[in-house]
Short mmCIF file of C-alpha atoms in Angstrom, two decimals:
data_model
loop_
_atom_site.label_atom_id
_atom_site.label_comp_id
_atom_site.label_asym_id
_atom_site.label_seq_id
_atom_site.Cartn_x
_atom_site.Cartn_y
_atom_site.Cartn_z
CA UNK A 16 -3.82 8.14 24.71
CA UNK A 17 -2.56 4.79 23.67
CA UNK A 18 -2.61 3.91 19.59
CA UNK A 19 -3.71 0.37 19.99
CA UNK A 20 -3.64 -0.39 16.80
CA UNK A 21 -1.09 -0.68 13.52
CA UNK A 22 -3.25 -0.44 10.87
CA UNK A 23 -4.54 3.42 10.70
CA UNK A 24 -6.51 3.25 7.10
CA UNK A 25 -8.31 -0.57 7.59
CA UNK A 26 -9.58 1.56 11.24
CA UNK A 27 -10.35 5.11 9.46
CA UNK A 28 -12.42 2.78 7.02
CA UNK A 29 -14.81 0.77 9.79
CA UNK A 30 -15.14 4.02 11.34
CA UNK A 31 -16.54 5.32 7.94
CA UNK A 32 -18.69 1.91 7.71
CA UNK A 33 -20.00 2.63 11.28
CA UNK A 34 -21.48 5.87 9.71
CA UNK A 35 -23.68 3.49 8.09
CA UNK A 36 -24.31 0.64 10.50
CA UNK A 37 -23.51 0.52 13.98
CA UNK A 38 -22.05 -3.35 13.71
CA UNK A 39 -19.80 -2.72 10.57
CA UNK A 40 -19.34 -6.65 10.18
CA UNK A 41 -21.09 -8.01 7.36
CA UNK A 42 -19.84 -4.52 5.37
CA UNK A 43 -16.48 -5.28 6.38
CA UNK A 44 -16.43 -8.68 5.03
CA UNK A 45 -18.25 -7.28 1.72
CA UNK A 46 -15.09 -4.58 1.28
CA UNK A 47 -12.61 -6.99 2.07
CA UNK A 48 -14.04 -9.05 -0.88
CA UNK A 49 -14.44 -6.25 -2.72
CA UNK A 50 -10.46 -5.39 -2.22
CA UNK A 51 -9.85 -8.91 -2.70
CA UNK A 52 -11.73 -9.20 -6.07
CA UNK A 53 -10.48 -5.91 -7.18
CA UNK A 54 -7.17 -6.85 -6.71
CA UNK A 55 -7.35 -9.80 -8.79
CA UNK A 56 -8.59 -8.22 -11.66
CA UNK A 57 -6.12 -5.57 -11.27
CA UNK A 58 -3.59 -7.92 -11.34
CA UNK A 59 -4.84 -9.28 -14.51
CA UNK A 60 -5.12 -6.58 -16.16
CA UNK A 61 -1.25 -5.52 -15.36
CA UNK A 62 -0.38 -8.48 -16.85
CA UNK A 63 -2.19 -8.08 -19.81
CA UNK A 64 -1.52 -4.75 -20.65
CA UNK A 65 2.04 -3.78 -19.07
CA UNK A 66 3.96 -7.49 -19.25
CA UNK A 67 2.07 -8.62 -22.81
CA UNK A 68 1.28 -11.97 -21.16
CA UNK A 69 -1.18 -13.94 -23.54
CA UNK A 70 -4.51 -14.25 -21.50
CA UNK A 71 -4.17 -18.02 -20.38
CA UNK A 72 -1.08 -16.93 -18.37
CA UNK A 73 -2.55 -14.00 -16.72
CA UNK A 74 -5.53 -15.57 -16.18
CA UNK A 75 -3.58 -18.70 -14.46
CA UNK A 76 -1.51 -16.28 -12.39
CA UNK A 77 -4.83 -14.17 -11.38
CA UNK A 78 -6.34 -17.08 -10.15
CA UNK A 79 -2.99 -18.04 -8.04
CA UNK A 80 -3.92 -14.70 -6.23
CA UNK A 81 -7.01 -15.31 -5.96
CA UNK A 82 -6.87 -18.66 -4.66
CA UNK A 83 -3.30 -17.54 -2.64
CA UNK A 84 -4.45 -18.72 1.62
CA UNK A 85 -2.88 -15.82 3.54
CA UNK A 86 -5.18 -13.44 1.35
CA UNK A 87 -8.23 -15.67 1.88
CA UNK A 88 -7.94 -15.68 5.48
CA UNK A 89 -7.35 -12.41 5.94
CA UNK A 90 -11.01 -11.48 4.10
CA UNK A 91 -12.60 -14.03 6.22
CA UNK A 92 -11.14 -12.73 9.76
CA UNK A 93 -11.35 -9.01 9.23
CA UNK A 94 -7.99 -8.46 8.85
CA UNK A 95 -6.52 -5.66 6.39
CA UNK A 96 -4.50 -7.66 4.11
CA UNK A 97 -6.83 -7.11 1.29
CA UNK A 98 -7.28 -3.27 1.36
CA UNK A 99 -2.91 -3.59 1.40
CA UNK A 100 -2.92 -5.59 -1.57
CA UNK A 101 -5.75 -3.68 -3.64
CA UNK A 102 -3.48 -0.78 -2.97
CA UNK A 103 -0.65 -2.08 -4.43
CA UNK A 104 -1.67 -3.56 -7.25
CA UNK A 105 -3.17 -0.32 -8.38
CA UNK A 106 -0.09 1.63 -7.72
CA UNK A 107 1.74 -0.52 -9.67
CA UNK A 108 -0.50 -0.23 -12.42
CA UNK A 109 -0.27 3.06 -12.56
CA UNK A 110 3.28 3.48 -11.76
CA UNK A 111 4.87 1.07 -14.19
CA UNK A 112 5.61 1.53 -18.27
CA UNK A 113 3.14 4.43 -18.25
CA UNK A 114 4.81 6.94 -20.47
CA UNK A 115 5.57 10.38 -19.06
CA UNK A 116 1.67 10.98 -17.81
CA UNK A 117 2.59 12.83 -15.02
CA UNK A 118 -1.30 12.67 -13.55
CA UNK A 119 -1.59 9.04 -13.32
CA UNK A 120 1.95 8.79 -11.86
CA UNK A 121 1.11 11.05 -9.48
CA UNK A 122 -2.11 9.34 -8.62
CA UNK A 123 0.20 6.11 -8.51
CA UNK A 124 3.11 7.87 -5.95
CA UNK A 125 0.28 9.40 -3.46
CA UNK A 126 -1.77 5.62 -3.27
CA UNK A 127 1.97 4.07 -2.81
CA UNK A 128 2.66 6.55 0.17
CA UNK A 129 -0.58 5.34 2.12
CA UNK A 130 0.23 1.69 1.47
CA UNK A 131 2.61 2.39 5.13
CA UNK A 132 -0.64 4.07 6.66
CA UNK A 133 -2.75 0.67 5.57
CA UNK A 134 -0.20 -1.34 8.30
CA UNK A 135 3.32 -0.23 9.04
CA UNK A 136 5.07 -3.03 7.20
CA UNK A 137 3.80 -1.27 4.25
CA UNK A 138 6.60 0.81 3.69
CA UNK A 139 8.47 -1.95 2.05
CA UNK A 140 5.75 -2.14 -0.62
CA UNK A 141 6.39 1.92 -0.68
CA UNK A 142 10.26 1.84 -1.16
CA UNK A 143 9.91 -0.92 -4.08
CA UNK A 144 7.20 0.90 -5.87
CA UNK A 145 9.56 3.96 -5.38
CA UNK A 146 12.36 2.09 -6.58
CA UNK A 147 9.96 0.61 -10.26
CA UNK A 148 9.07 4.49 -10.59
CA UNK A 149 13.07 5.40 -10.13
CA UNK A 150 14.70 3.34 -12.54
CA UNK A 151 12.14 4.21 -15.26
CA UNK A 152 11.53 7.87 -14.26
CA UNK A 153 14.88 8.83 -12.65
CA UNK A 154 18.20 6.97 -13.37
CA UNK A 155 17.80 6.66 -16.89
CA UNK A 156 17.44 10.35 -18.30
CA UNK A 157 20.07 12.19 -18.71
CA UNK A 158 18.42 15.34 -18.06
CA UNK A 159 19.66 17.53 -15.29
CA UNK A 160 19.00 16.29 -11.40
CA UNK A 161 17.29 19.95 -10.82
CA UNK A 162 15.32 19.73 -13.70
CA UNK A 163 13.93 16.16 -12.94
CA UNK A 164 12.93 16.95 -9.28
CA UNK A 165 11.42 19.54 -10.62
CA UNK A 166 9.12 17.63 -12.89
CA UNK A 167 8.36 15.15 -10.72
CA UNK A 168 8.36 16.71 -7.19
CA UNK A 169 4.63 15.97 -6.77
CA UNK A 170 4.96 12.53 -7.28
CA UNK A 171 8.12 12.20 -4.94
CA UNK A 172 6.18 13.66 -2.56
CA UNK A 173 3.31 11.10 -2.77
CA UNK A 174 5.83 8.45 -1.97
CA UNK A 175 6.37 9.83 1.88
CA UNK A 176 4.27 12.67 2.80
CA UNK A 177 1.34 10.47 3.87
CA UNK A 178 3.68 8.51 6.07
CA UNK A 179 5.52 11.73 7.68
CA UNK A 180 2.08 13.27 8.33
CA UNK A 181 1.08 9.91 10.23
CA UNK A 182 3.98 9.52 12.22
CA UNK A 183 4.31 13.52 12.94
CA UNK A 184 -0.01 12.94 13.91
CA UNK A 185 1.26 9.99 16.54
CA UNK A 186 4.08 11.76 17.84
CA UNK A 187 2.04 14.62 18.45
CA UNK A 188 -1.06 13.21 19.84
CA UNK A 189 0.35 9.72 21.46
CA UNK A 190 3.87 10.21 22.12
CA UNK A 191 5.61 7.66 20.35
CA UNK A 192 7.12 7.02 16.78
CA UNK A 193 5.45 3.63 16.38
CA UNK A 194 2.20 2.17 17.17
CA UNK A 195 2.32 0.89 20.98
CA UNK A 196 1.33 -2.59 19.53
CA UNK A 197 4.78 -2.61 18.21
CA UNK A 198 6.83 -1.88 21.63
CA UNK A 199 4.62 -4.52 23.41
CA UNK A 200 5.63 -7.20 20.88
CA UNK A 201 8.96 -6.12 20.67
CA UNK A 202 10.35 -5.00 24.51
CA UNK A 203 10.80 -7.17 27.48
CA UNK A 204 10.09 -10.67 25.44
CA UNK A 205 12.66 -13.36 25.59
CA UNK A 206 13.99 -14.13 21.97
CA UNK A 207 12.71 -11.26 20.52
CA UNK A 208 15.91 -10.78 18.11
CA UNK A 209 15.35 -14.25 16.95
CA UNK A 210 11.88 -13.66 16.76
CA UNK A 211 12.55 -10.44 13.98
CA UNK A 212 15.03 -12.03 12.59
#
């Protein structure tokens, strides 16, 4: 089996559109919209609520998103961008200046640890999420290390189960620790440490 792919969830999701229709198209296009919309008004309502911006500056920087290329083109060529992007912004939400609620952290941590299942690059998203949900959660109580791991081990766990129970899936069932997408970019192509760099 070859995982020709890098984007597991934006795949697991036409296959659930395809339950519906049998040319997922037009419903991709609606979700990607949908994730696109959705994470404009997400973003506007972190800014509201979390930074205290008045509403003419998070309405100025919602529409930057909105109106931000990269994003646009991704909704209008399929690509999964959007469904990356909705993700985030609702982990962040729920991740930053949210009191000790350990449910909607939780909830935050476990949509953070699929952001790397969305596409692979993901993880970087994951690891500063982690880091917001550290230095509020973690490094600044003085309560014993024990005791905080303790309190929080479910939402640690959000951050990289998801991702260890992909990669253990395609090391199992294809062989390999990353998508073969990524060794045919990446092997056997002239200037390929410029190319990462």
């Amino acid at each position: 089996p070859i995982e020709g792919y890098t984007n597991f969830l934006w795949v697991a999701w036409i296959s659930f559109l395809m339950i519906f229709v049998k040319d997922p198209g037009i419903l991709m296009g609606v979700s990607l919209s949908l994730f696109n919309i959705g994470s404009v008004l997400v973003f506007y309502k972190f800014l509201r609520k979390k930074t205290g911006a008045d509403v003419y500056l998070s309405g100025l920087l919602a529409l930057l998103l909105a109106m931000w290329r990269p994003l646009r083109q991704q909704v209008w060529s399929g690509l999964e961008g959007p469904m990356l992007v909705f993700l985030f912004m609702i982990a962040l939400y729920l991740l930053i200046d949210n009191g000790d609620r350990p449910r909607q952290l939780t909830i935050g941590t476990w949509i953070a640890g699929l952001l790397p299942l969305v596409r692979p690059s993901g993880v970087y998203f994951t690891f500063i999420l982690f880091l917001c949900f550290a230095f509020q959660y973690l490094w600044p109580k003085r309560d014993n290390p024990l005791e905080l791991l303790k309190k929080w081990k479910w939402a640690l766990m959000g951050f990289g189960i998801p991702f260890l129970l992909l990669t253990g899936f395609r090391v199992l069932y294809y062989g390999q620790w990353l998508p073969n997408t990524y060794y045919l970019k990446v092997t056997k192509r002239p200037g390929r440490i410029g190319y990462g760099i």
